[in-house]
Coordinates of C-alpha atoms in Angstrom, one line a residue:
M1 CA -219.8 49.2 45.7
P2 CA -220.1 52.8 45.9
R3 CA -218.4 55.0 43.3
P4 CA -214.9 56.8 44.3
E5 CA -214.4 60.4 43.8
N6 CA -212.9 60.6 40.5
P7 CA -213.8 63.3 37.6
H8 CA -213.5 60.7 34.5
L9 CA -215.5 58.1 33.1
I10 CA -214.7 55.0 35.6
D11 CA -216.3 51.6 35.8
T12 CA -216.1 48.9 38.5
F13 CA -213.6 47.1 36.3
G14 CA -210.9 49.5 36.4
R15 CA -211.5 50.8 33.0
V16 CA -211.6 54.5 32.0
A17 CA -213.5 55.6 28.9
T18 CA -211.6 58.2 27.1
D19 CA -212.8 57.7 23.6
L20 CA -216.4 59.1 22.8
R21 CA -218.3 57.8 20.1
V22 CA -221.0 60.3 18.8
S23 CA -223.7 59.8 16.4
L24 CA -224.7 62.6 14.3
T25 CA -227.7 61.2 12.6
D26 CA -229.4 57.9 12.3
R27 CA -230.0 58.5 8.5
C28 CA -228.0 56.8 5.8
N29 CA -228.1 57.0 1.9
L30 CA -226.9 53.3 1.6
R31 CA -229.3 50.3 2.3
C32 CA -226.7 47.3 3.3
T33 CA -228.5 44.2 3.6
Y34 CA -226.5 43.7 6.8
C35 CA -227.8 46.9 8.5
M36 CA -231.1 47.9 7.5
P37 CA -234.2 46.7 5.1
A38 CA -234.4 48.0 1.5
E39 CA -237.1 50.6 2.4
G40 CA -235.1 52.0 5.1
L41 CA -236.3 52.8 8.5
D42 CA -238.3 54.9 10.2
W43 CA -235.8 58.0 11.1
M44 CA -235.8 60.0 14.2
P45 CA -237.8 63.0 14.3
G46 CA -236.0 66.1 13.8
E47 CA -237.0 67.6 17.1
Q48 CA -235.7 64.5 18.9
V49 CA -232.2 64.8 17.4
L50 CA -229.6 67.1 19.2
T51 CA -229.0 70.4 17.9
D52 CA -225.4 71.6 17.0
D53 CA -225.2 73.6 20.5
E54 CA -226.6 70.9 22.5
L55 CA -224.1 68.3 20.9
V56 CA -221.1 70.8 21.3
R57 CA -222.2 71.4 25.0
L58 CA -222.1 67.8 25.6
M59 CA -218.8 67.4 24.1
R60 CA -217.4 70.3 26.0
I61 CA -218.6 68.5 29.0
A62 CA -216.8 65.2 28.0
V63 CA -213.5 66.9 27.1
E64 CA -213.4 69.5 30.0
M65 CA -214.7 67.6 33.0
L66 CA -215.0 63.9 32.1
G67 CA -211.2 63.3 30.4
V68 CA -212.5 62.2 27.1
T69 CA -209.4 62.7 24.7
D70 CA -210.8 61.5 21.3
I71 CA -214.0 61.9 19.7
R72 CA -215.4 59.7 16.7
L73 CA -218.3 61.2 14.7
T74 CA -220.6 58.5 13.5
G75 CA -224.0 57.9 11.9
G76 CA -226.2 56.5 10.2
E77 CA -224.4 58.6 7.4
P78 CA -222.3 61.8 9.3
L79 CA -221.9 63.5 6.0
L80 CA -225.8 63.9 6.1
R81 CA -225.4 66.2 8.9
P82 CA -226.1 69.7 7.9
G83 CA -223.1 71.9 8.5
L84 CA -220.9 69.3 9.4
E85 CA -217.8 71.1 8.5
D86 CA -218.8 74.1 11.0
L87 CA -219.5 71.5 13.6
V88 CA -216.1 69.7 13.4
A89 CA -214.6 73.2 13.7
R90 CA -216.5 74.0 17.1
I91 CA -215.4 70.4 18.2
T92 CA -211.7 70.9 17.3
A93 CA -211.9 74.3 19.1
L94 CA -212.7 72.4 22.6
Q95 CA -209.6 72.6 24.9
P96 CA -208.0 70.5 25.7
R97 CA -208.3 69.7 21.9
P98 CA -209.5 66.5 21.3
K99 CA -208.4 64.1 18.5
V100 CA -211.4 64.0 16.0
S101 CA -211.9 61.3 13.5
M102 CA -215.0 60.2 11.6
T103 CA -216.7 56.9 10.0
T104 CA -218.5 57.5 6.8
N105 CA -219.8 55.4 3.9
G106 CA -217.6 58.1 2.0
I107 CA -220.6 59.1 -0.7
G108 CA -220.2 62.9 -0.9
L109 CA -217.0 62.8 0.7
A110 CA -214.8 63.7 -2.4
K111 CA -216.0 67.1 -2.3
R112 CA -215.9 67.9 1.4
A113 CA -212.5 65.9 2.1
A114 CA -210.5 69.3 2.0
G115 CA -213.0 71.5 3.9
L116 CA -213.4 68.9 6.9
A117 CA -209.6 68.4 7.2
A118 CA -209.4 72.4 7.2
A119 CA -212.1 72.6 9.9
G120 CA -209.6 70.3 11.9
L121 CA -210.8 66.5 11.3
N122 CA -207.8 64.4 12.1
R123 CA -208.5 61.0 10.5
I124 CA -211.2 59.1 8.7
N125 CA -212.7 55.7 8.3
V126 CA -214.5 54.5 5.1
S127 CA -216.7 51.5 5.1
L128 CA -216.2 49.5 2.1
D129 CA -217.0 45.8 2.0
T130 CA -215.9 45.3 -1.9
V131 CA -214.1 46.8 -4.8
D132 CA -216.3 45.0 -7.3
P133 CA -219.1 47.4 -8.7
E134 CA -221.4 44.5 -9.0
M135 CA -220.9 43.2 -5.6
F136 CA -221.2 46.5 -4.3
K137 CA -224.4 47.2 -5.6
K138 CA -225.6 44.0 -4.3
I139 CA -224.7 44.7 -0.6
T140 CA -225.7 48.5 -0.6
R141 CA -228.4 48.5 -3.2
R142 CA -227.0 51.2 -4.8
D143 CA -224.7 51.8 -7.6
R144 CA -222.1 54.0 -5.7
L145 CA -218.7 52.6 -5.8
S146 CA -217.1 55.1 -7.5
H147 CA -218.1 57.9 -5.3
V148 CA -216.6 56.0 -2.5
L149 CA -213.4 55.3 -4.0
A150 CA -213.1 59.0 -5.2
G151 CA -213.8 59.8 -1.6
L152 CA -211.2 57.8 -0.2
A153 CA -208.6 59.4 -2.6
A154 CA -209.9 62.9 -1.5
A155 CA -209.2 62.1 1.9
R156 CA -205.7 60.8 1.4
D157 CA -205.0 63.8 -0.6
A158 CA -206.3 66.0 2.0
G159 CA -203.9 64.8 4.7
M160 CA -206.3 62.6 6.9
A161 CA -203.8 59.8 7.4
P162 CA -204.0 57.1 7.9
V163 CA -207.2 56.8 5.8
K164 CA -208.7 53.5 7.1
V165 CA -211.0 51.1 5.3
N166 CA -213.6 49.0 7.4
A167 CA -214.9 45.8 5.8
V168 CA -217.5 43.1 6.8
L169 CA -217.3 40.0 5.0
M170 CA -220.6 37.6 4.7
R171 CA -220.6 34.0 4.1
G172 CA -222.0 33.1 0.5
V173 CA -222.0 36.9 -0.4
N174 CA -218.4 38.7 -0.2
E175 CA -215.9 36.1 1.3
A176 CA -214.1 36.2 -1.5
E177 CA -213.2 40.1 -1.2
A178 CA -210.8 39.6 1.5
V179 CA -207.8 39.4 -1.0
P180 CA -208.8 41.7 -3.5
L181 CA -209.7 44.4 -0.6
L182 CA -206.2 43.8 1.0
K183 CA -204.3 44.2 -2.6
F184 CA -206.4 47.2 -3.4
C185 CA -205.7 49.0 0.2
L186 CA -202.1 48.3 0.3
A187 CA -201.8 49.8 -3.4
E188 CA -203.6 53.0 -2.6
G189 CA -202.0 53.3 0.9
Y190 CA -205.1 52.8 3.1
H191 CA -205.3 50.8 6.2
L192 CA -207.8 47.8 5.7
R193 CA -209.7 46.6 9.1
F194 CA -211.8 43.6 8.8
I195 CA -214.8 43.5 11.1
E196 CA -216.7 40.5 12.4
Q197 CA -220.3 41.1 11.4
M198 CA -222.0 41.7 14.7
P199 CA -225.7 41.4 15.8
L200 CA -226.5 45.0 15.3
D201 CA -228.9 44.8 12.3
A202 CA -232.6 46.4 12.3
Q203 CA -234.0 43.2 11.1
H204 CA -232.5 41.1 14.0
G205 CA -231.7 38.5 11.1
W206 CA -227.8 38.0 12.5
N207 CA -227.1 34.6 12.3
R208 CA -223.8 33.3 13.7
G209 CA -223.5 30.6 11.1
E210 CA -223.3 33.3 8.1
M211 CA -220.6 35.6 10.1
I212 CA -216.9 35.0 8.9
T213 CA -214.6 34.5 11.7
A214 CA -211.4 36.3 12.4
A215 CA -209.6 32.9 12.0
E216 CA -211.3 32.4 8.6
I217 CA -210.3 36.0 7.5
L218 CA -206.8 35.2 8.4
A219 CA -206.6 32.0 6.8
M220 CA -208.0 33.5 3.5
L221 CA -205.2 36.2 3.6
E222 CA -202.4 33.7 4.5
A223 CA -203.4 31.8 1.3
E224 CA -202.0 35.0 -0.5
F225 CA -199.8 36.9 2.1
T226 CA -197.6 36.3 4.8
L227 CA -198.6 37.9 8.0
T228 CA -196.7 38.4 11.2
P229 CA -197.8 39.9 14.3
F230 CA -197.5 43.9 14.4
P231 CA -194.7 44.6 16.7
V232 CA -196.6 47.2 18.8
A233 CA -199.2 46.4 21.6
R234 CA -202.3 47.1 20.6
G235 CA -203.5 48.6 23.8
G236 CA -207.1 50.0 24.0
A237 CA -207.4 49.7 20.0
P238 CA -210.1 47.2 18.9
A239 CA -208.1 46.0 15.9
E240 CA -205.4 42.9 16.1
R241 CA -202.9 43.9 13.5
W242 CA -200.4 41.9 11.1
L243 CA -197.8 43.2 9.2
V244 CA -198.2 42.2 5.4
D245 CA -195.1 40.4 3.7
G246 CA -192.8 41.8 6.4
G247 CA -194.4 45.5 6.0
P248 CA -194.8 48.4 5.9
G249 CA -198.5 47.7 5.0
D250 CA -200.6 46.0 7.6
V251 CA -204.2 44.4 7.9
G252 CA -206.2 44.6 11.1
V253 CA -208.7 42.1 12.3
I254 CA -211.6 43.5 14.8
A255 CA -213.1 40.4 16.3
S256 CA -215.8 41.5 18.5
V257 CA -217.6 38.2 18.7
T258 CA -214.8 35.6 18.7
R259 CA -212.2 37.3 20.3
P260 CA -213.8 40.1 22.4
F261 CA -211.7 43.0 23.8
C262 CA -214.0 44.0 26.2
A263 CA -211.5 44.3 29.2
A264 CA -209.6 46.8 27.2
C265 CA -212.6 48.9 26.2
E266 CA -212.2 52.7 26.5
R267 CA -215.5 53.9 24.7
T268 CA -218.5 55.7 25.6
R269 CA -221.2 56.3 23.3
L270 CA -223.7 59.4 22.4
T271 CA -226.8 58.6 20.2
A272 CA -228.2 61.2 17.7
D273 CA -230.9 61.8 20.2
G274 CA -228.8 62.4 23.1
A275 CA -228.6 59.4 25.1
V276 CA -225.3 57.8 26.8
R277 CA -224.7 54.1 26.3
S278 CA -221.8 52.5 28.1
C279 CA -221.6 49.7 25.4
L280 CA -222.5 49.3 22.1
F281 CA -224.6 46.2 22.9
S282 CA -226.2 47.7 26.0
N283 CA -230.1 48.0 26.3
D284 CA -229.7 50.6 28.9
E285 CA -229.4 54.1 28.3
T286 CA -229.3 57.7 29.9
D287 CA -231.1 60.3 28.4
L288 CA -228.7 63.7 28.7
R289 CA -231.1 65.4 26.0
S290 CA -233.8 65.7 28.6
L291 CA -231.4 67.1 31.2
V292 CA -229.9 69.6 28.8
R293 CA -233.5 70.8 27.7
A294 CA -234.5 70.9 31.3
G295 CA -231.9 73.5 32.2
A296 CA -229.6 71.1 34.2
R297 CA -226.0 72.5 35.0
D298 CA -223.0 71.1 33.6
E299 CA -222.2 69.1 36.8
E300 CA -225.6 67.5 36.8
V301 CA -225.0 66.4 33.4
A302 CA -221.4 65.1 33.9
D303 CA -222.6 63.1 37.2
A304 CA -225.4 61.4 34.9
W305 CA -223.0 60.3 32.5
R306 CA -220.4 59.2 35.3
A307 CA -223.1 57.1 36.8
T308 CA -224.0 55.3 33.4
M309 CA -220.0 54.4 32.8
W310 CA -219.9 53.3 36.5
G311 CA -222.5 50.8 35.5
K312 CA -220.9 49.5 32.6
L313 CA -221.0 45.4 32.3
A314 CA -217.6 43.5 32.4
G315 CA -218.5 42.4 28.6
H316 CA -221.1 42.5 25.6
E317 CA -222.4 39.1 26.5
I318 CA -222.8 38.0 23.0
N319 CA -221.5 34.3 23.6
D320 CA -223.7 34.1 26.5
A321 CA -226.8 31.9 26.4
G322 CA -229.1 35.1 27.6
F323 CA -227.7 37.5 25.2
A324 CA -230.5 39.7 23.8
Q325 CA -229.7 41.8 20.8
P326 CA -229.9 45.8 21.5
I327 CA -233.2 47.3 20.5
R328 CA -231.7 49.8 18.3
P329 CA -229.7 49.1 15.3
M330 CA -226.3 50.1 14.6
S331 CA -227.6 53.1 12.4
A332 CA -229.4 54.8 15.5
I333 CA -226.7 53.9 17.8
G334 CA -223.3 54.9 16.0
G335 CA -220.7 53.0 15.5

């Protein structure tokens, strides 16, 4: 099917990508067991990573020419990107002004939340799989829970509302954390989102049987709380939401594996080394960095981006017999 003359990031299934996920680095200062080995990974050489000017140019093209309205900064750990506050200020100065958020592990956030908010960062998601210090050390291989909790509080105090917490439950590890996590988030005013564990680990050790499903998560929570469906339709948001004990607090579950939401996907992704991906689980990429460094015009870059999204598959195919886990791990793709 020939692509129609449309400036936006459309695909053959009628979806339009308006949400750009941008990885700022593949580096991380935690070693979460479900993401990477204890010794870490071979990080991208510095010359392969997009410079600030290259990043801002690509985001400007996305906003001005491709219809992107929301930008999420990810990693690796985006707080490890040098000059992050200046980069955020440059992104939020784009016109039309995109909504800018960030997903982080929260380490170092306590000292930087106010500066990031002042630079224009609208909202923040913090990854946190337990509020128990010993369990945190077991999962992340680092004794840094107090730093993450301080970062959450600082983001809330800086006005980056709603502060969201992303949690992954693993069978035989931290499934008992579902209720304590929700109690903690309700008490602190954070919005909790449980995420089914996805096949994106560097070790390629993901096992469907070890994954705690959305149905299991809800059953754990319903043993302690009354959950009722959230009254507003989710639209393109990945989380199904429920009011907790009548509200106002709520909890979400992102069931990427057991309840795929691919038909409503609005996302496009840019890796730290400048590759565009139409799907988190795609093994196909388009190298925009080479185009940029070869002196390509904005329209040439935009056309390459449009062509990538036009070829987007109907779904991620995790539940199909022929599914192949992406070669790149989550830390290299960006969440």
